[in-house]
mmCIF file of C-alpha atoms in Angstrom:
data_model
loop_
_atom_site.group_PDB
_atom_site.id
_atom_site.type_symbol
_atom_site.label_atom_id
_atom_site.label_comp_id
_atom_site.label_asym_id
_atom_site.label_seq_id
_atom_site.Cartn_x
_atom_site.Cartn_y
_atom_site.Cartn_z
ATOM 1 C CA UNK A 1 -96.605 -69.103 -8.879
ATOM 2 C CA UNK A 2 -99.001 -67.746 -6.312
ATOM 3 C CA UNK A 3 -100.296 -64.386 -7.308
ATOM 4 C CA UNK A 4 -101.919 -61.976 -4.897
ATOM 5 C CA UNK A 5 -103.025 -58.658 -6.345
ATOM 6 C CA UNK A 6 -104.333 -55.531 -4.692
ATOM 7 C CA UNK A 7 -106.551 -53.000 -6.390
ATOM 8 C CA UNK A 8 -104.362 -49.932 -5.874
ATOM 9 C CA UNK A 9 -100.703 -49.277 -5.092
ATOM 10 C CA UNK A 10 -101.360 -45.759 -3.856
ATOM 11 C CA UNK A 11 -104.545 -44.184 -2.533
ATOM 12 C CA UNK A 12 -105.285 -40.764 -1.071
ATOM 13 C CA UNK A 13 -108.541 -40.205 0.789
ATOM 14 C CA UNK A 14 -110.047 -37.583 3.043
ATOM 15 C CA UNK A 15 -111.024 -37.999 6.688
ATOM 16 C CA UNK A 16 -114.497 -39.470 6.977
ATOM 17 C CA UNK A 17 -114.546 -41.106 3.554
ATOM 18 C CA UNK A 18 -115.441 -44.756 3.146
ATOM 19 C CA UNK A 19 -112.503 -46.671 1.694
ATOM 20 C CA UNK A 20 -112.457 -50.063 -0.004
ATOM 21 C CA UNK A 21 -109.251 -52.027 -0.476
ATOM 22 C CA UNK A 22 -109.568 -55.083 -2.683
ATOM 23 C CA UNK A 23 -107.412 -58.184 -2.744
ATOM 24 C CA UNK A 24 -107.561 -61.116 -5.154
ATOM 25 C CA UNK A 25 -105.593 -64.365 -5.101
ATOM 26 C CA UNK A 26 -105.497 -66.882 -7.922
ATOM 27 C CA UNK A 27 -104.349 -70.035 -6.124
ATOM 28 C CA UNK A 28 -107.573 -71.242 -4.542
ATOM 29 C CA UNK A 29 -106.209 -70.540 -1.058
ATOM 30 C CA UNK A 30 -108.526 -71.019 1.897
ATOM 31 C CA UNK A 31 -107.110 -68.317 4.130
ATOM 32 C CA UNK A 32 -106.769 -64.627 3.439
ATOM 33 C CA UNK A 33 -105.400 -61.881 5.658
ATOM 34 C CA UNK A 34 -105.216 -58.118 5.943
ATOM 35 C CA UNK A 35 -102.251 -56.491 7.682
ATOM 36 C CA UNK A 36 -101.065 -52.975 8.134
ATOM 37 C CA UNK A 37 -97.375 -52.192 8.224
ATOM 38 C CA UNK A 38 -96.014 -49.163 10.042
ATOM 39 C CA UNK A 39 -92.385 -48.192 10.731
ATOM 40 C CA UNK A 40 -91.167 -49.615 14.015
ATOM 41 C CA UNK A 41 -94.329 -51.652 14.532
ATOM 42 C CA UNK A 42 -93.969 -54.356 11.921
ATOM 43 C CA UNK A 43 -96.881 -56.226 10.412
ATOM 44 C CA UNK A 44 -100.061 -56.198 12.474
ATOM 45 C CA UNK A 45 -103.017 -58.405 11.651
ATOM 46 C CA UNK A 46 -106.316 -56.572 11.168
ATOM 47 C CA UNK A 47 -108.672 -59.339 10.063
ATOM 48 C CA UNK A 48 -108.471 -62.740 8.472
ATOM 49 C CA UNK A 49 -110.840 -65.140 6.780
ATOM 50 C CA UNK A 50 -110.618 -68.916 6.630
ATOM 51 C CA UNK A 51 -113.563 -69.479 4.312
ATOM 52 C CA UNK A 52 -116.096 -67.653 2.199
ATOM 53 C CA UNK A 53 -118.308 -65.410 4.345
ATOM 54 C CA UNK A 54 -116.219 -66.267 7.409
ATOM 55 C CA UNK A 55 -114.062 -63.693 9.173
ATOM 56 C CA UNK A 56 -112.182 -63.319 12.402
ATOM 57 C CA UNK A 57 -110.705 -60.318 14.132
ATOM 58 C CA UNK A 58 -106.971 -60.003 14.283
ATOM 59 C CA UNK A 59 -105.002 -57.883 16.711
ATOM 60 C CA UNK A 60 -106.183 -54.435 15.585
ATOM 61 C CA UNK A 61 -109.676 -54.679 14.067
ATOM 62 C CA UNK A 62 -111.034 -51.376 15.394
ATOM 63 C CA UNK A 63 -112.114 -49.014 12.634
ATOM 64 C CA UNK A 64 -112.077 -51.744 9.980
ATOM 65 C CA UNK A 65 -114.435 -54.333 8.566
ATOM 66 C CA UNK A 66 -114.006 -57.007 5.900
ATOM 67 C CA UNK A 67 -115.986 -58.883 3.310
ATOM 68 C CA UNK A 68 -115.368 -62.225 1.656
ATOM 69 C CA UNK A 69 -118.152 -63.055 -0.759
ATOM 70 C CA UNK A 70 -115.981 -65.189 -3.043
ATOM 71 C CA UNK A 71 -113.058 -67.441 -2.190
ATOM 72 C CA UNK A 72 -110.562 -65.492 -4.265
ATOM 73 C CA UNK A 73 -111.505 -62.020 -3.080
ATOM 74 C CA UNK A 74 -111.081 -60.380 0.327
ATOM 75 C CA UNK A 75 -111.989 -56.748 0.856
ATOM 76 C CA UNK A 76 -110.943 -54.409 3.646
ATOM 77 C CA UNK A 77 -113.317 -51.557 4.436
ATOM 78 C CA UNK A 78 -112.607 -48.403 6.360
ATOM 79 C CA UNK A 79 -116.091 -47.143 7.225
ATOM 80 C CA UNK A 80 -114.915 -43.636 8.072
ATOM 81 C CA UNK A 81 -111.254 -43.090 7.338
ATOM 82 C CA UNK A 82 -109.145 -41.298 9.913
ATOM 83 C CA UNK A 83 -105.619 -39.895 9.711
ATOM 84 C CA UNK A 84 -104.281 -42.604 12.014
ATOM 85 C CA UNK A 85 -105.229 -45.140 9.370
ATOM 86 C CA UNK A 86 -102.575 -43.757 7.047
ATOM 87 C CA UNK A 87 -100.409 -46.805 6.493
ATOM 88 C CA UNK A 88 -99.236 -49.537 4.129
ATOM 89 C CA UNK A 89 -101.889 -52.241 3.832
ATOM 90 C CA UNK A 90 -100.818 -55.735 2.849
ATOM 91 C CA UNK A 91 -103.050 -58.596 1.837
ATOM 92 C CA UNK A 92 -101.864 -62.192 2.093
ATOM 93 C CA UNK A 93 -103.182 -65.673 1.466
ATOM 94 C CA UNK A 94 -102.247 -69.173 2.565
ATOM 95 C CA UNK A 95 -103.356 -72.620 1.538
ATOM 96 C CA UNK A 96 -103.214 -74.313 4.910
ATOM 97 C CA UNK A 97 -103.860 -73.172 8.455
ATOM 98 C CA UNK A 98 -103.549 -69.606 9.584
ATOM 99 C CA UNK A 99 -99.898 -70.216 10.440
ATOM 100 C CA UNK A 100 -98.982 -71.691 7.066
ATOM 101 C CA UNK A 101 -96.636 -69.900 4.643
ATOM 102 C CA UNK A 102 -98.323 -66.679 3.622
ATOM 103 C CA UNK A 103 -98.037 -65.082 0.188
ATOM 104 C CA UNK A 104 -98.346 -61.339 0.068
ATOM 105 C CA UNK A 105 -99.700 -58.824 -2.385
ATOM 106 C CA UNK A 106 -97.690 -55.716 -3.371
ATOM 107 C CA UNK A 107 -99.430 -53.512 -0.818
ATOM 108 C CA UNK A 108 -101.545 -50.375 -0.921
ATOM 109 C CA UNK A 109 -100.084 -47.223 0.535
ATOM 110 C CA UNK A 110 -103.078 -45.316 1.905
ATOM 111 C CA UNK A 111 -102.833 -41.683 2.912
ATOM 112 C CA UNK A 112 -105.764 -40.131 4.783
ATOM 113 C CA UNK A 113 -105.741 -36.346 4.770
ATOM 114 C CA UNK B 1 -96.375 -62.468 26.573
ATOM 115 C CA UNK B 2 -95.198 -62.484 22.995
ATOM 116 C CA UNK B 3 -92.084 -60.688 21.858
ATOM 117 C CA UNK B 4 -89.853 -60.853 18.813
ATOM 118 C CA UNK B 5 -86.620 -58.875 18.623
ATOM 119 C CA UNK B 6 -84.497 -58.094 15.582
ATOM 120 C CA UNK B 7 -81.906 -55.391 15.019
ATOM 121 C CA UNK B 8 -83.415 -52.390 13.287
ATOM 122 C CA UNK B 9 -80.665 -51.807 10.756
ATOM 123 C CA UNK B 10 -77.485 -53.441 9.519
ATOM 124 C CA UNK B 11 -74.937 -52.566 6.881
ATOM 125 C CA UNK B 12 -72.525 -54.797 4.989
ATOM 126 C CA UNK B 13 -70.244 -54.802 1.977
ATOM 127 C CA UNK B 14 -70.841 -56.519 -1.335
ATOM 128 C CA UNK B 15 -69.311 -60.018 -1.296
ATOM 129 C CA UNK B 16 -69.303 -60.258 2.494
ATOM 130 C CA UNK B 17 -71.320 -62.463 4.877
ATOM 131 C CA UNK B 18 -73.963 -61.045 7.194
ATOM 132 C CA UNK B 19 -75.934 -62.654 10.012
ATOM 133 C CA UNK B 20 -79.325 -61.258 11.024
ATOM 134 C CA UNK B 21 -80.485 -62.401 14.439
ATOM 135 C CA UNK B 22 -83.986 -62.920 15.770
ATOM 136 C CA UNK B 23 -84.899 -63.742 19.357
ATOM 137 C CA UNK B 24 -88.396 -64.578 20.434
ATOM 138 C CA UNK B 25 -90.528 -65.232 23.493
ATOM 139 C CA UNK B 26 -93.871 -66.860 22.812
ATOM 140 C CA UNK B 27 -96.320 -68.970 24.777
ATOM 141 C CA UNK B 28 -96.319 -71.674 22.095
ATOM 142 C CA UNK B 29 -93.900 -72.300 19.245
ATOM 143 C CA UNK B 30 -94.539 -74.195 16.016
ATOM 144 C CA UNK B 31 -91.894 -72.832 13.690
ATOM 145 C CA UNK B 32 -90.198 -69.719 12.389
ATOM 146 C CA UNK B 33 -90.270 -67.986 8.998
ATOM 147 C CA UNK B 34 -87.929 -65.519 7.345
ATOM 148 C CA UNK B 35 -89.288 -63.164 4.709
ATOM 149 C CA UNK B 36 -87.491 -60.666 2.491
ATOM 150 C CA UNK B 37 -89.116 -57.348 1.659
ATOM 151 C CA UNK B 38 -87.652 -54.877 -0.827
ATOM 152 C CA UNK B 39 -88.677 -51.275 -0.342
ATOM 153 C CA UNK B 40 -92.228 -50.695 -1.562
ATOM 154 C CA UNK B 41 -92.773 -54.347 -2.399
ATOM 155 C CA UNK B 42 -94.464 -57.399 -0.887
ATOM 156 C CA UNK B 43 -92.686 -59.632 1.627
ATOM 157 C CA UNK B 44 -91.555 -62.835 -0.061
ATOM 158 C CA UNK B 45 -90.951 -66.164 1.660
ATOM 159 C CA UNK B 46 -87.309 -67.124 2.207
ATOM 160 C CA UNK B 47 -87.181 -69.983 4.691
ATOM 161 C CA UNK B 48 -88.971 -71.949 7.353
ATOM 162 C CA UNK B 49 -87.465 -73.745 10.375
ATOM 163 C CA UNK B 50 -89.338 -75.953 12.791
ATOM 164 C CA UNK B 51 -86.510 -78.189 14.048
ATOM 165 C CA UNK B 52 -83.203 -77.116 15.574
ATOM 166 C CA UNK B 53 -80.337 -76.700 13.189
ATOM 167 C CA UNK B 54 -79.301 -75.086 9.964
ATOM 168 C CA UNK B 55 -81.313 -75.052 6.728
ATOM 169 C CA UNK B 56 -79.309 -74.048 3.675
ATOM 170 C CA UNK B 57 -80.775 -72.699 0.495
ATOM 171 C CA UNK B 58 -78.177 -71.376 -1.906
ATOM 172 C CA UNK B 59 -76.596 -68.175 -0.573
ATOM 173 C CA UNK B 60 -79.128 -68.007 2.271
ATOM 174 C CA UNK B 61 -79.183 -70.194 5.384
ATOM 175 C CA UNK B 62 -81.430 -70.089 8.425
ATOM 176 C CA UNK B 63 -80.671 -71.462 11.857
ATOM 177 C CA UNK B 64 -82.969 -72.249 14.770
ATOM 178 C CA UNK B 65 -82.383 -73.045 18.436
ATOM 179 C CA UNK B 66 -85.724 -73.655 20.127
ATOM 180 C CA UNK B 67 -84.219 -73.992 23.611
ATOM 181 C CA UNK B 68 -82.650 -70.537 23.287
ATOM 182 C CA UNK B 69 -85.569 -68.889 21.473
ATOM 183 C CA UNK B 70 -83.142 -67.817 18.782
ATOM 184 C CA UNK B 71 -82.821 -67.851 15.030
ATOM 185 C CA UNK B 72 -80.548 -66.243 12.496
ATOM 186 C CA UNK B 73 -80.544 -65.693 8.771
ATOM 187 C CA UNK B 74 -77.130 -65.945 7.150
ATOM 188 C CA UNK B 75 -76.535 -64.283 3.805
ATOM 189 C CA UNK B 76 -73.324 -65.166 1.968
ATOM 190 C CA UNK B 77 -71.627 -63.526 -1.022
ATOM 191 C CA UNK B 78 -73.744 -60.450 -0.550
ATOM 192 C CA UNK B 79 -75.055 -58.710 -3.648
ATOM 193 C CA UNK B 80 -76.447 -55.219 -4.004
ATOM 194 C CA UNK B 81 -79.885 -56.699 -4.663
ATOM 195 C CA UNK B 82 -79.856 -58.174 -1.132
ATOM 196 C CA UNK B 83 -80.479 -54.675 0.212
ATOM 197 C CA UNK B 84 -83.922 -55.137 1.738
ATOM 198 C CA UNK B 85 -85.752 -55.640 5.016
ATOM 199 C CA UNK B 86 -85.730 -59.115 6.519
ATOM 200 C CA UNK B 87 -88.712 -60.113 8.634
ATOM 201 C CA UNK B 88 -88.682 -62.850 11.239
ATOM 202 C CA UNK B 89 -92.113 -64.390 11.952
ATOM 203 C CA UNK B 90 -92.955 -66.969 14.610
ATOM 204 C CA UNK B 91 -95.781 -69.473 14.564
ATOM 205 C CA UNK B 92 -97.257 -69.201 18.052
ATOM 206 C CA UNK B 93 -99.953 -71.835 18.494
ATOM 207 C CA UNK B 94 -102.625 -70.518 16.120
ATOM 208 C CA UNK B 95 -101.174 -67.227 15.001
ATOM 209 C CA UNK B 96 -98.228 -65.837 13.093
ATOM 210 C CA UNK B 97 -96.361 -63.037 14.846
ATOM 211 C CA UNK B 98 -94.024 -60.795 12.865
ATOM 212 C CA UNK B 99 -90.977 -58.990 14.111
ATOM 213 C CA UNK B 100 -90.440 -55.376 13.081
ATOM 214 C CA UNK B 101 -87.829 -56.345 10.503
ATOM 215 C CA UNK B 102 -84.139 -55.648 9.948
ATOM 216 C CA UNK B 103 -83.220 -53.221 7.191
ATOM 217 C CA UNK B 104 -80.029 -54.388 5.485
ATOM 218 C CA UNK B 105 -78.020 -52.034 3.307
ATOM 219 C CA UNK B 106 -75.315 -53.517 1.108
ATOM 220 C CA UNK B 107 -72.597 -51.152 -0.068
ATOM 221 C CA UNK B 108 -70.211 -51.649 -2.986
#
């Protein structure tokens, strides 16, 4: 079974704080993704990575950055958290191309006060 | 442009059959996924269609018509545990585009 884990299920931060969300997958997948999920807007892609140290912007990268130093780990960074970044953040991985079946982590519900 | 439409909410009774529709408009099309997401949990893969027709997998079936830009997920013999959101996602050339999901509530 593919397992994707995220460092926290719930996180509360203050405006302006730097926030790190960690994601680890154990299936040697090439591709990893970060989405945010908001009511009425569905899943929106923030960033993805197709190899170690490689990253590409998704549809809504503003205010975020990412890091992939190891194949199994993909981190999402909010340099200076803002209230409009309050959301559910989902990490996913896939073996094949970007459009291959994606396997999701349990999500991190981030609240920025 | 790219657009995926699903009903926002549906309700059904335990033991019944429900059909969740998804229509899409994309510049390229390479296949369509259905995912199930229980409240507060990760989306999990249900089905994938790339050719026209019906794919059956136990109580769940998924249908695709590429000419009509249309898919549906059919759930038979509904159980309470089927209460969840169902996400339609389209492979458009080099990206995966998700619909906003349909929240299904199953009542006894």
